CSV table of C-alpha atoms and ligand atoms in Angstrom, one decimal:
chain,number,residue,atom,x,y,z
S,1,UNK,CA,134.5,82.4,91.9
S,2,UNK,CA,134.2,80.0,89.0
S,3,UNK,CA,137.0,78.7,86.9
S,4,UNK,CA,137.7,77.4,83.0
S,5,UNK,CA,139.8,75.9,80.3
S,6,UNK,CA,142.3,77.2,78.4
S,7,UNK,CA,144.6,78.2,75.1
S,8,UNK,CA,147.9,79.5,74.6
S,9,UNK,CA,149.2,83.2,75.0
S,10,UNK,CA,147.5,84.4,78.6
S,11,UNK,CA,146.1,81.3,79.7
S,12,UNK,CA,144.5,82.6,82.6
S,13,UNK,CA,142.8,86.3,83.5
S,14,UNK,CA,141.0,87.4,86.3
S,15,UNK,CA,138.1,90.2,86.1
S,16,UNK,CA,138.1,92.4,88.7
S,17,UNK,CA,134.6,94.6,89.1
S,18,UNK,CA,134.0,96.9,90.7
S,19,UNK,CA,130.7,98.5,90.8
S,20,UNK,CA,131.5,100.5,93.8
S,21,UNK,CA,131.7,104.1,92.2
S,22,UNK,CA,128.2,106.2,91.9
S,23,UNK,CA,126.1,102.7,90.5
S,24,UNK,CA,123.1,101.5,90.5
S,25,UNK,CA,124.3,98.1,89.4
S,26,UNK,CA,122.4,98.4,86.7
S,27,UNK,CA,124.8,97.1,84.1
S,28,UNK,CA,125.6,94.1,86.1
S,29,UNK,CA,122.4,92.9,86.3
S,30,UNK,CA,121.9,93.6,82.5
S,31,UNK,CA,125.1,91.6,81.4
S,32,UNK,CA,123.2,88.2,83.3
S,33,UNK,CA,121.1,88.6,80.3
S,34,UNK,CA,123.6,88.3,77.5
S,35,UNK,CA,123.6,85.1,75.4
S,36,UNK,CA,126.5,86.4,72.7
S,37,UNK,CA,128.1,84.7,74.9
S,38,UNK,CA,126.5,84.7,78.2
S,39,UNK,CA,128.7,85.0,80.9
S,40,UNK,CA,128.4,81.6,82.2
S,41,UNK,CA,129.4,80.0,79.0
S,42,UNK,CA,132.8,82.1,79.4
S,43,UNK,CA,133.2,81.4,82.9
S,44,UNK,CA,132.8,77.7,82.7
S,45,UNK,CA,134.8,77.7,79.7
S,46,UNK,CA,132.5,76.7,76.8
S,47,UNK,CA,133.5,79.5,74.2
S,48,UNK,CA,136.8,77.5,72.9
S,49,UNK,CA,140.3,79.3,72.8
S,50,UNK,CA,139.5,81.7,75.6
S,51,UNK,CA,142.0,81.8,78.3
S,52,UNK,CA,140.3,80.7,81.9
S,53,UNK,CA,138.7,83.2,83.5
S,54,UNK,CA,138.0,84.4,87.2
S,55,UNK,CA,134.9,86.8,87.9
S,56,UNK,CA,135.0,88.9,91.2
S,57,UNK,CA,132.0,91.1,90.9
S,58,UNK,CA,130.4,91.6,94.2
S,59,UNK,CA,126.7,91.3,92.7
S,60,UNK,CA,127.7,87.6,91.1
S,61,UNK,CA,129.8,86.3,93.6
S,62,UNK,CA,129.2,83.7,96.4
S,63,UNK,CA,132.2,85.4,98.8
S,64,UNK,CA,131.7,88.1,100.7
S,65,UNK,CA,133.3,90.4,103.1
S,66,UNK,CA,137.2,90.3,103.5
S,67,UNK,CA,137.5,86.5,101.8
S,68,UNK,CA,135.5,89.1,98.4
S,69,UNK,CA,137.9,91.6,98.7
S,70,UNK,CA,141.0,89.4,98.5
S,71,UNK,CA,141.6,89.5,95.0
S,72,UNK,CA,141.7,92.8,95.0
S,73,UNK,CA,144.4,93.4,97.5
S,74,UNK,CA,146.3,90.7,95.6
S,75,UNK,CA,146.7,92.3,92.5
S,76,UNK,CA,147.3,95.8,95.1
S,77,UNK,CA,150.5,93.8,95.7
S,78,UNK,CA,151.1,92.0,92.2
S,79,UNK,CA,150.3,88.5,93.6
S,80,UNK,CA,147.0,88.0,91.3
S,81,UNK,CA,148.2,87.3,88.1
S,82,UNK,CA,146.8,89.1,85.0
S,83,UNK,CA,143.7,90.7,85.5
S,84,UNK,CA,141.3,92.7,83.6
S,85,UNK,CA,139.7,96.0,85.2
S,86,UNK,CA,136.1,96.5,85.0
S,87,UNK,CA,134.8,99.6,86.3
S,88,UNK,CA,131.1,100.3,86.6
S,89,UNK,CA,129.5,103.6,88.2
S,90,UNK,CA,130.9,107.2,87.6
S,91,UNK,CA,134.0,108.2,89.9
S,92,UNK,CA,133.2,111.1,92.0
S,93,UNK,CA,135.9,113.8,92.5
S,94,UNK,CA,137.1,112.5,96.0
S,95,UNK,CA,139.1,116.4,96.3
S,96,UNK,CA,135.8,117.9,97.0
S,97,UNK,CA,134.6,115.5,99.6
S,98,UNK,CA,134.4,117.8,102.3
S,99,UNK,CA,135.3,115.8,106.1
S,100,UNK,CA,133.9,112.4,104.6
S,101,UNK,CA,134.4,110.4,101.4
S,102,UNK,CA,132.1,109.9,98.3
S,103,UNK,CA,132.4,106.4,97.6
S,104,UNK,CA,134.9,103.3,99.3
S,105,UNK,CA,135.2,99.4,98.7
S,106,UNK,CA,136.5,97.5,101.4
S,107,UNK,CA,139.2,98.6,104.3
S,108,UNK,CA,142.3,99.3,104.8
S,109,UNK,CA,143.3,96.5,106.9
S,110,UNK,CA,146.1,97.8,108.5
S,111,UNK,CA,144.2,100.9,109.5
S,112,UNK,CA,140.6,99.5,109.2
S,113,UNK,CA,140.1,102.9,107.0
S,114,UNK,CA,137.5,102.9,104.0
S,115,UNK,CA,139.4,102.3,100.9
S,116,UNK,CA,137.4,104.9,98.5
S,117,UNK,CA,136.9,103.6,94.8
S,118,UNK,CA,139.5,105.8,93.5
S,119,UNK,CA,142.0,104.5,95.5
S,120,UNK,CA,141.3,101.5,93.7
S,121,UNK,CA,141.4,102.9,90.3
S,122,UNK,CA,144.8,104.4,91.5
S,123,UNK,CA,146.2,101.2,92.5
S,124,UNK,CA,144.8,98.7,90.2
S,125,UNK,CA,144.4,100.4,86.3
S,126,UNK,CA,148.2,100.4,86.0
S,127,UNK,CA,148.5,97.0,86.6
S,128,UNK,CA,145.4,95.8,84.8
S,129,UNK,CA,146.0,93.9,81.1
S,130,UNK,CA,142.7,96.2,80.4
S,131,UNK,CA,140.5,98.6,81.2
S,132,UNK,CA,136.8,98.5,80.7
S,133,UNK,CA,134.6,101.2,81.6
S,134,UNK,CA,130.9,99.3,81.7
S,135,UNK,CA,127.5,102.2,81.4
S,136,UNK,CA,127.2,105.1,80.4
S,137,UNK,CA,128.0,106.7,84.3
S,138,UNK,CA,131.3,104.8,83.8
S,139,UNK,CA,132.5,106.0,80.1
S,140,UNK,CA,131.1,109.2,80.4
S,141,UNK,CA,129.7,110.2,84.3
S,142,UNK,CA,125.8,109.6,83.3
S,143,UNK,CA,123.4,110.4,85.4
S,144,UNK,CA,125.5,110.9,88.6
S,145,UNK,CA,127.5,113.4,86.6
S,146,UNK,CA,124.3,115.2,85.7
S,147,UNK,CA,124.7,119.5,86.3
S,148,UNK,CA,123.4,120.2,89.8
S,149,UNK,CA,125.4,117.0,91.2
S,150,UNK,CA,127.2,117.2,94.7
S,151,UNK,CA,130.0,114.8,93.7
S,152,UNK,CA,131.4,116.1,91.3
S,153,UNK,CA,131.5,113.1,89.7
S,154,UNK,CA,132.8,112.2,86.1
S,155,UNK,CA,133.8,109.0,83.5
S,156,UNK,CA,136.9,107.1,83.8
S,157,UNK,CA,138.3,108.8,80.7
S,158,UNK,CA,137.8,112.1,82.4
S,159,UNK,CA,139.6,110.7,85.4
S,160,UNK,CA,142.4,108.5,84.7
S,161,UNK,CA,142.8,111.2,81.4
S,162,UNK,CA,142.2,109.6,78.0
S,163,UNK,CA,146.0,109.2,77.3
S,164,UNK,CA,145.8,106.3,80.3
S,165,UNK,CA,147.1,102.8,78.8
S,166,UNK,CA,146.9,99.5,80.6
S,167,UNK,CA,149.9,97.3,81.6
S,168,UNK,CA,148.6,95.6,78.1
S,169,UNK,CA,149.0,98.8,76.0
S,170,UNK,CA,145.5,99.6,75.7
S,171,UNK,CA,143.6,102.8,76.3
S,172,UNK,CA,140.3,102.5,78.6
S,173,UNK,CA,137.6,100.9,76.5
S,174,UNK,CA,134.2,102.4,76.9
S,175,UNK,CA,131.0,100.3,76.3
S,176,UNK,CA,128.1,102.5,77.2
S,177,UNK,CA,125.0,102.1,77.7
S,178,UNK,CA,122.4,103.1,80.9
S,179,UNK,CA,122.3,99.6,81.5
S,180,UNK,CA,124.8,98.4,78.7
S,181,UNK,CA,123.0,96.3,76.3
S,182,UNK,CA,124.4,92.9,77.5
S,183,UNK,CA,125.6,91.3,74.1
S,184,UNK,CA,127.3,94.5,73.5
S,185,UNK,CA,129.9,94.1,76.6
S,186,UNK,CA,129.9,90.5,76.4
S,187,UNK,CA,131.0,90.4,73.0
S,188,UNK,CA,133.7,93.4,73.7
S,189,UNK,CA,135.1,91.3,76.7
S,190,UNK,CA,135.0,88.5,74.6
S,191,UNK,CA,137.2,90.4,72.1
S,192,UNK,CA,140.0,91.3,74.9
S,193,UNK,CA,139.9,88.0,75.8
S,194,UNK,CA,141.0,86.7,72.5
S,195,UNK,CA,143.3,89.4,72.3
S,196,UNK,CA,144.7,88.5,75.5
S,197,UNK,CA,145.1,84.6,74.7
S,198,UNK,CA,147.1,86.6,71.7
S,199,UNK,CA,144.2,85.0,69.1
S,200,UNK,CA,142.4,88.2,67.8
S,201,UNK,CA,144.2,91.9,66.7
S,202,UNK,CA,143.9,94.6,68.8
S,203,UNK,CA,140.8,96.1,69.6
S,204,UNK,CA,139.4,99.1,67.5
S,205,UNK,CA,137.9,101.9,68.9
S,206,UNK,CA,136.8,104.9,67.7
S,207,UNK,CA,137.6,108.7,69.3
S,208,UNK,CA,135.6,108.3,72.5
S,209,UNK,CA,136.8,104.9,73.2
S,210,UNK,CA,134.5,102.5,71.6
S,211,UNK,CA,134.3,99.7,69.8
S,212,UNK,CA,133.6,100.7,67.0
S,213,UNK,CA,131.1,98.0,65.2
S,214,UNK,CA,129.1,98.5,68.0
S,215,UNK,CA,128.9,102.4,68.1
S,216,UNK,CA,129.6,103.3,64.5
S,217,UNK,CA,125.9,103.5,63.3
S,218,UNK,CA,122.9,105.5,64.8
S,219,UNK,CA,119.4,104.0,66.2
S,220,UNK,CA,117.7,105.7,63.3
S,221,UNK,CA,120.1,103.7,61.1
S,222,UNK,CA,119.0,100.4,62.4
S,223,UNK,CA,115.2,101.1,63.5
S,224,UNK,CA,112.1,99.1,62.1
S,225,UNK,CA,110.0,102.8,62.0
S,226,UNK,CA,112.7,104.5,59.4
S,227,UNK,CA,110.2,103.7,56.8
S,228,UNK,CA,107.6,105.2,58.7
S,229,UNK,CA,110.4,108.4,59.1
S,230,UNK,CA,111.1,108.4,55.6
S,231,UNK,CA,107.2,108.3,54.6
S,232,UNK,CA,106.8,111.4,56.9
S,233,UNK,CA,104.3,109.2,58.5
S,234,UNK,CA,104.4,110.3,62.7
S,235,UNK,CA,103.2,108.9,65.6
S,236,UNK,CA,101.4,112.4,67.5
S,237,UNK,CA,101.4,109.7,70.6
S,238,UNK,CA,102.9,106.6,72.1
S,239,UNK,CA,100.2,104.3,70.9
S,240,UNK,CA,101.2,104.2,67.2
S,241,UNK,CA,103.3,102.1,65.2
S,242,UNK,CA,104.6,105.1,63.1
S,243,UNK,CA,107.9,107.2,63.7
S,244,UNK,CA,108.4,108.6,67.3
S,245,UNK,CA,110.7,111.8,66.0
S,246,UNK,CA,107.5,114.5,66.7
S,247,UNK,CA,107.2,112.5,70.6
S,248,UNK,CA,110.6,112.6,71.5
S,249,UNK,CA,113.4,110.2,69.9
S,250,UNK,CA,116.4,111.3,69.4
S,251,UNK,CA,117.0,108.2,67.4
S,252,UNK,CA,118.8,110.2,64.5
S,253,UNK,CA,121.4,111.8,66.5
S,254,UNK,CA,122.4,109.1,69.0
S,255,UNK,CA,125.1,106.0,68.3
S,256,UNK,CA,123.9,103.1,69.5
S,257,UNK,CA,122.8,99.3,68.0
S,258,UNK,CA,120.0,98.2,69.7
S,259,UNK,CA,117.3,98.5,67.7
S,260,UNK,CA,119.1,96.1,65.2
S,261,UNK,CA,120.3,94.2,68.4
S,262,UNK,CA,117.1,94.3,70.6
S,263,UNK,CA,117.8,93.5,74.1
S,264,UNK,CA,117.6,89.8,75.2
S,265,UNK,CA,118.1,87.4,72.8
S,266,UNK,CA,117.1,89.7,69.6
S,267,UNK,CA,113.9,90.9,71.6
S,268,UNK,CA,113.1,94.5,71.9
S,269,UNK,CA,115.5,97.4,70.9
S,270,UNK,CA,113.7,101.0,72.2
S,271,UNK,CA,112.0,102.4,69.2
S,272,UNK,CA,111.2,99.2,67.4
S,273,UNK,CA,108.5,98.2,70.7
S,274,UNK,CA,107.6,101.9,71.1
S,275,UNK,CA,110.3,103.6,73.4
S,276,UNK,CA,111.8,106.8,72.1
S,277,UNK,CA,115.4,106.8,72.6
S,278,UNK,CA,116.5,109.2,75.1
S,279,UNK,CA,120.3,108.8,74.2
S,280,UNK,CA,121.4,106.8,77.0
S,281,UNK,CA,124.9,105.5,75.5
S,282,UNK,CA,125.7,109.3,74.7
S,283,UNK,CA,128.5,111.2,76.2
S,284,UNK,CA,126.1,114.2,76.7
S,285,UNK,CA,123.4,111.7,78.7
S,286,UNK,CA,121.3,112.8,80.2
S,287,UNK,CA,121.3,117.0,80.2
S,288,UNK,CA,121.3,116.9,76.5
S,289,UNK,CA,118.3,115.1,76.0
S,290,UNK,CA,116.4,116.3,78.8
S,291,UNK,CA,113.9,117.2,78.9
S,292,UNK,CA,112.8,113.6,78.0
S,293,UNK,CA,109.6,113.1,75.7
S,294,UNK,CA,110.3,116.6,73.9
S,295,UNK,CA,110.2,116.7,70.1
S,296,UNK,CA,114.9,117.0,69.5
S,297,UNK,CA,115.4,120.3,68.3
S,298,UNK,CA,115.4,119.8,64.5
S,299,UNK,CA,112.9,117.5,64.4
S,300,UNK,CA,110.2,119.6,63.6
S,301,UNK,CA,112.8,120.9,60.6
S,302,UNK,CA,113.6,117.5,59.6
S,303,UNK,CA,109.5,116.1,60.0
S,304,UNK,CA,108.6,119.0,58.1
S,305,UNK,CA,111.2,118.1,55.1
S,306,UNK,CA,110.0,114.9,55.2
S,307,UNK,CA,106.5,115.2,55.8
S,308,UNK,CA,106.4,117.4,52.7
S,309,UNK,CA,108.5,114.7,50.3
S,310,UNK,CA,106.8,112.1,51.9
S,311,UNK,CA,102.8,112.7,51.7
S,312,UNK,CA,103.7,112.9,48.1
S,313,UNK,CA,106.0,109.5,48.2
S,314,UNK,CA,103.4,107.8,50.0
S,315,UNK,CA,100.6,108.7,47.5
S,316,UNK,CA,102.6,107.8,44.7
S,317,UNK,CA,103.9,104.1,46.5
S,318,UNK,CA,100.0,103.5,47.2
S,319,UNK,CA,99.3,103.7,43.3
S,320,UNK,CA,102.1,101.5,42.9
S,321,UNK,CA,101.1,99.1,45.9
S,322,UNK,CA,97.2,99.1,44.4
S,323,UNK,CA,98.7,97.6,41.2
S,324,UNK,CA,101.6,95.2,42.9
S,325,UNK,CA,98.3,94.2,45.1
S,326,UNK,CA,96.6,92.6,41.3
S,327,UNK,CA,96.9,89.9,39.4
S,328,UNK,CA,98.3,90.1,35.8
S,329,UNK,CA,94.9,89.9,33.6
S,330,UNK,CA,96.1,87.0,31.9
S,331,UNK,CA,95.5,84.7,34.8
S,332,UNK,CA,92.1,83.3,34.5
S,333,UNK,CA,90.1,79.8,33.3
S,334,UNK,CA,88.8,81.3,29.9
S,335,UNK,CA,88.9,79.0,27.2
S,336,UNK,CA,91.8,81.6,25.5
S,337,UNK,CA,95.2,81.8,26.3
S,338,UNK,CA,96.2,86.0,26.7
S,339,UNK,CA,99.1,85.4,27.9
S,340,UNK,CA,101.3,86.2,25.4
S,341,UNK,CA,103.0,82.7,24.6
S,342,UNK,CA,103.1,83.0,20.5
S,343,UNK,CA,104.9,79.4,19.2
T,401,SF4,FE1,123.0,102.4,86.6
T,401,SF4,FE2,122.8,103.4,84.2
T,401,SF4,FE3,124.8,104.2,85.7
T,401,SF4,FE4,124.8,101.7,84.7
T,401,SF4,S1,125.0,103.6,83.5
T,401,SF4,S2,125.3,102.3,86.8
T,401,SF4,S3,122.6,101.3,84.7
T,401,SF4,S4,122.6,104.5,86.2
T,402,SF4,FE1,114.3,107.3,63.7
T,402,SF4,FE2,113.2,107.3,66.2
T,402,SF4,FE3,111.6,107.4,64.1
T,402,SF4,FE4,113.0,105.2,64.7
T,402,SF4,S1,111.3,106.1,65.9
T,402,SF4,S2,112.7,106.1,62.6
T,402,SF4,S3,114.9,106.0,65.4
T,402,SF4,S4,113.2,109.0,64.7
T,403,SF4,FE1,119.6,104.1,74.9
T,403,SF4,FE2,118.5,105.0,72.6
T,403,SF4,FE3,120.0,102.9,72.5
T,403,SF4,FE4,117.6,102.8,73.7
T,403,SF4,S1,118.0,103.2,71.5
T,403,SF4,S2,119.5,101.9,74.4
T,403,SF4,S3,117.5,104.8,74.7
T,403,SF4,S4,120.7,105.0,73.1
């Protein structure tokens, strides 16, 4: 556990994590790549005005066992202090479970019973200031949820019902992503942080719960190949610079910032280093894009449209670019001056 410096309004927050539900820990181990902030710089408070902050996240954390889980079973009996939910991992539907359980954090230690992960979300959202969903399995189920699944499993939306609001007013907000792009939930926590330290307006969020300058633009919107797009100029395979449309990316259809992002510190972003986008922050991950590395259906419609406007574009901008390419004639060491000038 590491600890900070502070402001006024809440002055201190704890984040509890769990990444207990159906996880891979994926989104985790992304967020230790953010820089916008990173999560150090909040956690040894060096972003001024945020309120000091606790991280409990099993992955991050030097305790373990029952001195881990502690935390947890003090804000069970409201004896933490303000705290801010994160949930990572899809929450499987624990009434279809069979003689067993799906997923558990911790035990019971009156009993010594498995505590499953949606007894946690039972006990804990209502109390937390927030709620954060972190991935695309906790927004919106992911991969887990995929059809053909044993568990059942779903987002938090679809189980806490997307009427839910914190102990700080605020409906579950969703940063997805499958990992999350790490500047994305960094900067979203960094919001509710403010918020929380009463410094920055509530957070705004569009219809499926996200923020929306993060979610309100497609990839094709912010991709380095939508000249390439609008050229009808295709890649036919993965070594090409061109558009990937014809090979698979569903760049046009899907909400999400990295290609203007990129990954780690401004580097990479999907498309723009020659991944198609598969749709990973969608609600509709991964059946509706699946199968992966298939031309979307439309994109031959839309290729087509633009291949046909754009062979002719193209022709017409390589005139243009032959002549941009020359000098003006009047440039030259002649004894005359052609330039015009005329005293
Ligand atoms: Fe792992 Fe992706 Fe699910 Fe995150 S959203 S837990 S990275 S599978
Ligand atoms: Fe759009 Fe994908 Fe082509 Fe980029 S590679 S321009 S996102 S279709
Ligand atoms: Fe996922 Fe597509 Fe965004 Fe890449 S560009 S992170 S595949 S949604």
């Amino acid at each position: 556990m590491t600890t900070t410096q502070t402001p006024t309004g809440l002055d201190e927050l704890h984040i509890l994590w769990t990444s207990e539900g159906m996880s891979c820990d994926g989104d985790t181990v992304s967020v230790t790549a953010a820089s916008l902030p990173s999560l150090e710089d909040v956690l040894l408070g060096l972003v001024p005005g945020l309120p000091k902050v606790h991280l409990h996240n099993k992955v991050l954390a030097t305790e373990v066992g029952d001195a881990f889980m502690a935390a947890f079973h003090q804000a069970h009996h409201d004896e933490l202090g303000p705290f801010i939910l994160v949930v990572e991992g899809s929450i499987p539907n624990e009434r279809i479970n069979g003689d067993g359980y799906w997923t558990s954090m911790g035990n019971d230690p009156a009993t010594g019973e498995p505590i499953t992960v949606n007894e946690w979300i039972d006990r804990l959202a209502p109390k937390a200031w927030a709620v954060v969903a972190i991935g695309t399995c906790a927004t919106y189920g992911g991969i887990h949820a995929m059809a053909g699944n044993p568990t059942g499993c779903m987002g938090l939306a679809d189980y806490l019902g997307k009427d839910f609001r914190s102990a700080g007013g605020l409906p579950i907000v969703n940063v997805p992503g499958c990992p999350v792009q790490p500047d994305n939930f960094m900067e979203t926590l960094t919001w509710l942080l403010y918020q929380a330290a009463g410094m920055a307006p509530t957070i705004p969020l569009d219809d499926l719960l996200r923020p929306t300058w993060l979610f309100g633009k497609t990839v094709h919107e912010g991709c380095d190949r939508g000249g390439y797009y609008e050229q009808g100029d295709f890649a036919h395979d993965y070594n090409s610079p061109k558009c990937l449309v014809r090979v698979g990316c569903w760049g046009p259809v899907v909400n999400c910032n990295v290609p203007k992002r990129g990954w780690m510190d401004g580097v990479g972003g999907c498309p723009n280093v020659g991944g198609i986008c598969i749709g990973c922050t969608m609600p509709g991950f991964p059946d509706k894009f699946m199968p992966f590395m298939d031309e979307p259906p439309g994109g031959s419609v839309s290729a087509a449209f633009s291949g046909a406007y754009g062979s002719l574009i193209r022709k017409m901008r390589s005139i243009t670019n032959n002549t941009a390419n020359k000098e003006p004639k009047w440039r030259h060491n002649r004894r005359r001056l052609t330039s015009g000038y005329d005293p």
